[in-house]
Amino acid sequence: MDAAIQHEALLQRLAQNEESIAELYSIFADKFPRHRDFWSGLAGEEIQHARWIHKLGARQGSSVTIDATRFDDNVFAISVQYLEETIKTAKETKQTFKEALTVSLDIETGMLERGYFTAFKGDDSELIEILEHLRSKTEKHTNKIRKELSKKRWFLF
């Protein structure tokens, strides 16, 4: 497969991943109306992340390279499957607000830990800005979710 086609396919999968996360957060916004603004805000930001990834695709070529080895197909497939199952669970079952936060934190930290946004390279200042926004916004999501988790005292009984 041509490297440009591989890069395009990879970027498309990453953008779809961000859109799926937005879908999950929209479901949580409906499930937890008292926290609708929190979840809707995160969902909107995930849509923006997808737009930025599409923008990376448009800038691809001489200024952008992607280390596709950073995206192990098996690990990425497991992540996508986990997200699909999480969306299905969110649609079909009753969850607590804490469960929703915990699953969201797992998804956001997983993206950072797998280094999805550090695999893109280039010397273009706009590219560097986009990559930094993706990484920092994902990090801010983890912090928002952690902060929300820390607002309450969670009891096991």
Tab-separated table of C-alpha atoms in Angstrom:
chain	number	residue	atom	x	y	z
A	1	MET	CA	0.000	0.000	0.000
A	2	ASP	CA	1.290	3.455	-0.903
A	3	ALA	CA	2.590	5.428	2.119
A	4	ALA	CA	0.302	8.399	1.360
A	5	ILE	CA	-2.726	6.094	1.291
A	6	GLN	CA	-1.612	4.494	4.584
A	7	HIS	CA	-1.262	7.931	6.175
A	8	GLU	CA	-4.670	8.997	4.898
A	9	ALA	CA	-6.282	5.813	6.236
A	10	LEU	CA	-4.570	6.263	9.590
A	11	LEU	CA	-5.695	9.862	9.896
A	12	GLN	CA	-9.234	8.856	8.947
A	13	ARG	CA	-9.252	6.208	11.704
A	14	LEU	CA	-7.937	8.696	14.254
A	15	ALA	CA	-10.573	11.264	13.277
A	16	GLN	CA	-13.293	8.606	13.529
A	17	ASN	CA	-11.975	7.699	16.977
A	18	GLU	CA	-12.371	11.322	18.106
A	19	GLU	CA	-15.891	11.409	16.622
A	20	SER	CA	-16.782	8.209	18.491
A	21	ILE	CA	-15.568	9.730	21.746
A	22	ALA	CA	-17.765	12.752	20.995
A	23	GLU	CA	-20.709	10.392	20.474
A	24	LEU	CA	-20.059	8.763	23.852
A	25	TYR	CA	-19.911	12.136	25.597
A	26	SER	CA	-23.159	13.183	23.898
A	27	ILE	CA	-24.813	10.045	25.234
A	28	PHE	CA	-23.534	10.918	28.705
A	29	ALA	CA	-24.904	14.457	28.287
A	30	ASP	CA	-28.354	12.944	27.724
A	31	LYS	CA	-27.982	10.423	30.552
A	32	PHE	CA	-26.789	12.952	33.101
A	33	PRO	CA	-28.800	16.139	32.500
A	34	ARG	CA	-27.409	17.805	35.648
A	35	HIS	CA	-23.986	17.539	34.012
A	36	ARG	CA	-25.086	18.201	30.436
A	37	ASP	CA	-22.810	21.240	30.009
A	38	PHE	CA	-19.783	19.260	31.192
A	39	TRP	CA	-20.368	16.375	28.753
A	40	SER	CA	-21.525	18.566	25.870
A	41	GLY	CA	-18.427	20.702	26.238
A	42	LEU	CA	-16.188	17.656	26.035
A	43	ALA	CA	-18.144	16.317	23.045
A	44	GLY	CA	-17.763	19.591	21.165
A	45	GLU	CA	-14.045	19.618	21.820
A	46	GLU	CA	-13.740	16.053	20.510
A	47	ILE	CA	-15.408	17.143	17.281
A	48	GLN	CA	-12.842	19.953	17.079
A	49	HIS	CA	-10.066	17.379	17.568
A	50	ALA	CA	-11.430	15.420	14.612
A	51	ARG	CA	-11.392	18.592	12.503
A	52	TRP	CA	-7.770	19.220	13.435
A	53	ILE	CA	-6.862	15.656	12.426
A	54	HIS	CA	-8.613	16.169	9.089
A	55	LYS	CA	-6.586	19.366	8.724
A	56	LEU	CA	-3.423	17.346	9.274
A	57	GLY	CA	-4.521	15.102	6.419
A	58	ALA	CA	-4.989	18.096	4.169
A	59	ARG	CA	-1.449	19.261	5.016
A	60	GLN	CA	0.053	15.849	4.374
A	61	GLY	CA	2.848	15.433	1.898
A	62	SER	CA	6.224	17.049	2.130
A	63	SER	CA	5.553	18.779	5.455
A	64	VAL	CA	3.969	15.908	7.398
A	65	THR	CA	5.254	12.436	8.094
A	66	ILE	CA	3.636	9.855	10.321
A	67	ASP	CA	5.425	7.112	12.158
A	68	ALA	CA	2.804	4.461	11.469
A	69	THR	CA	4.659	2.027	13.731
A	70	ARG	CA	3.377	4.103	16.670
A	71	PHE	CA	-0.076	2.803	15.767
A	72	ASP	CA	0.050	-0.933	16.253
A	73	ASP	CA	-2.976	-2.169	14.316
A	74	ASN	CA	-3.878	-4.732	16.980
A	75	VAL	CA	-3.690	-2.225	19.830
A	76	PHE	CA	-5.644	0.340	17.839
A	77	ALA	CA	-8.275	-2.286	16.930
A	78	ILE	CA	-8.638	-3.203	20.612
A	79	SER	CA	-9.054	0.490	21.496
A	80	VAL	CA	-11.710	0.949	18.820
A	81	GLN	CA	-13.539	-2.191	19.953
A	82	TYR	CA	-13.418	-1.001	23.571
A	83	LEU	CA	-14.858	2.358	22.553
A	84	GLU	CA	-17.620	0.692	20.493
A	85	GLU	CA	-18.545	-1.549	23.434
A	86	THR	CA	-18.499	1.432	25.780
A	87	ILE	CA	-20.867	3.354	23.498
A	88	LYS	CA	-23.190	0.343	23.291
A	89	THR	CA	-23.147	-0.037	27.075
A	90	ALA	CA	-23.828	3.678	27.528
A	91	LYS	CA	-26.832	3.447	25.192
A	92	GLU	CA	-28.293	0.256	26.642
A	93	THR	CA	-27.603	0.230	30.362
A	94	LYS	CA	-27.958	2.431	33.386
A	95	GLN	CA	-24.639	3.777	34.570
A	96	THR	CA	-23.607	5.956	37.421
A	97	PHE	CA	-22.008	9.325	36.875
A	98	LYS	CA	-18.840	7.939	38.471
A	99	GLU	CA	-18.766	5.036	35.994
A	100	ALA	CA	-19.119	7.461	33.100
A	101	LEU	CA	-16.286	9.605	34.428
A	102	THR	CA	-14.047	6.614	35.050
A	103	VAL	CA	-14.540	5.193	31.566
A	104	SER	CA	-13.939	8.622	30.033
A	105	LEU	CA	-10.748	9.085	32.012
A	106	ASP	CA	-9.549	5.685	30.805
A	107	ILE	CA	-10.186	6.635	27.176
A	108	GLU	CA	-8.502	10.034	27.413
A	109	THR	CA	-5.436	8.818	29.305
A	110	GLY	CA	-5.129	5.886	26.918
A	111	MET	CA	-4.823	8.239	23.963
A	112	LEU	CA	-2.052	10.136	25.714
A	113	GLU	CA	-0.252	7.003	26.869
A	114	ARG	CA	-0.284	5.481	23.396
A	115	GLY	CA	1.243	8.684	22.051
A	116	TYR	CA	-1.215	9.075	19.186
A	117	PHE	CA	-0.338	12.734	18.695
A	118	THR	CA	3.427	12.391	19.003
A	119	ALA	CA	3.742	10.192	15.930
A	120	PHE	CA	3.221	13.134	13.573
A	121	LYS	CA	6.314	15.020	12.495
A	122	GLY	CA	6.969	18.108	10.440
A	123	ASP	CA	8.681	21.465	10.395
A	124	ASP	CA	5.606	23.517	9.538
A	125	SER	CA	4.674	25.915	12.376
A	126	GLU	CA	0.923	25.414	11.836
A	127	LEU	CA	1.387	21.638	11.971
A	128	ILE	CA	3.325	21.924	15.216
A	129	GLU	CA	0.557	24.125	16.643
A	130	ILE	CA	-2.160	21.635	15.656
A	131	LEU	CA	-0.246	18.742	17.213
A	132	GLU	CA	0.330	20.670	20.414
A	133	HIS	CA	-3.360	21.613	20.593
A	134	LEU	CA	-4.389	17.971	20.178
A	135	ARG	CA	-2.048	16.795	22.897
A	136	SER	CA	-2.773	19.626	25.326
A	137	LYS	CA	-6.551	19.497	24.846
A	138	THR	CA	-6.552	15.753	25.473
A	139	GLU	CA	-4.502	16.368	28.595
A	140	LYS	CA	-6.978	19.075	29.667
A	141	HIS	CA	-9.806	16.571	29.224
A	142	THR	CA	-8.103	14.185	31.623
A	143	ASN	CA	-7.704	17.014	34.121
A	144	LYS	CA	-11.368	18.096	33.771
A	145	ILE	CA	-12.547	14.557	34.321
A	146	ARG	CA	-10.228	14.057	37.307
A	147	LYS	CA	-11.462	17.318	38.798
A	148	GLU	CA	-15.074	16.198	38.376
A	149	LEU	CA	-14.230	12.859	39.997
A	150	SER	CA	-12.666	14.640	42.951
A	151	LYS	CA	-15.720	16.856	43.580
A	152	LYS	CA	-17.639	14.086	45.267
A	153	ARG	CA	-16.879	11.610	47.917
A	154	TRP	CA	-17.552	8.250	46.350
A	155	PHE	CA	-18.665	5.504	48.702
A	156	LEU	CA	-18.436	1.803	48.033
A	157	PHE	CA	-21.666	1.037	49.861
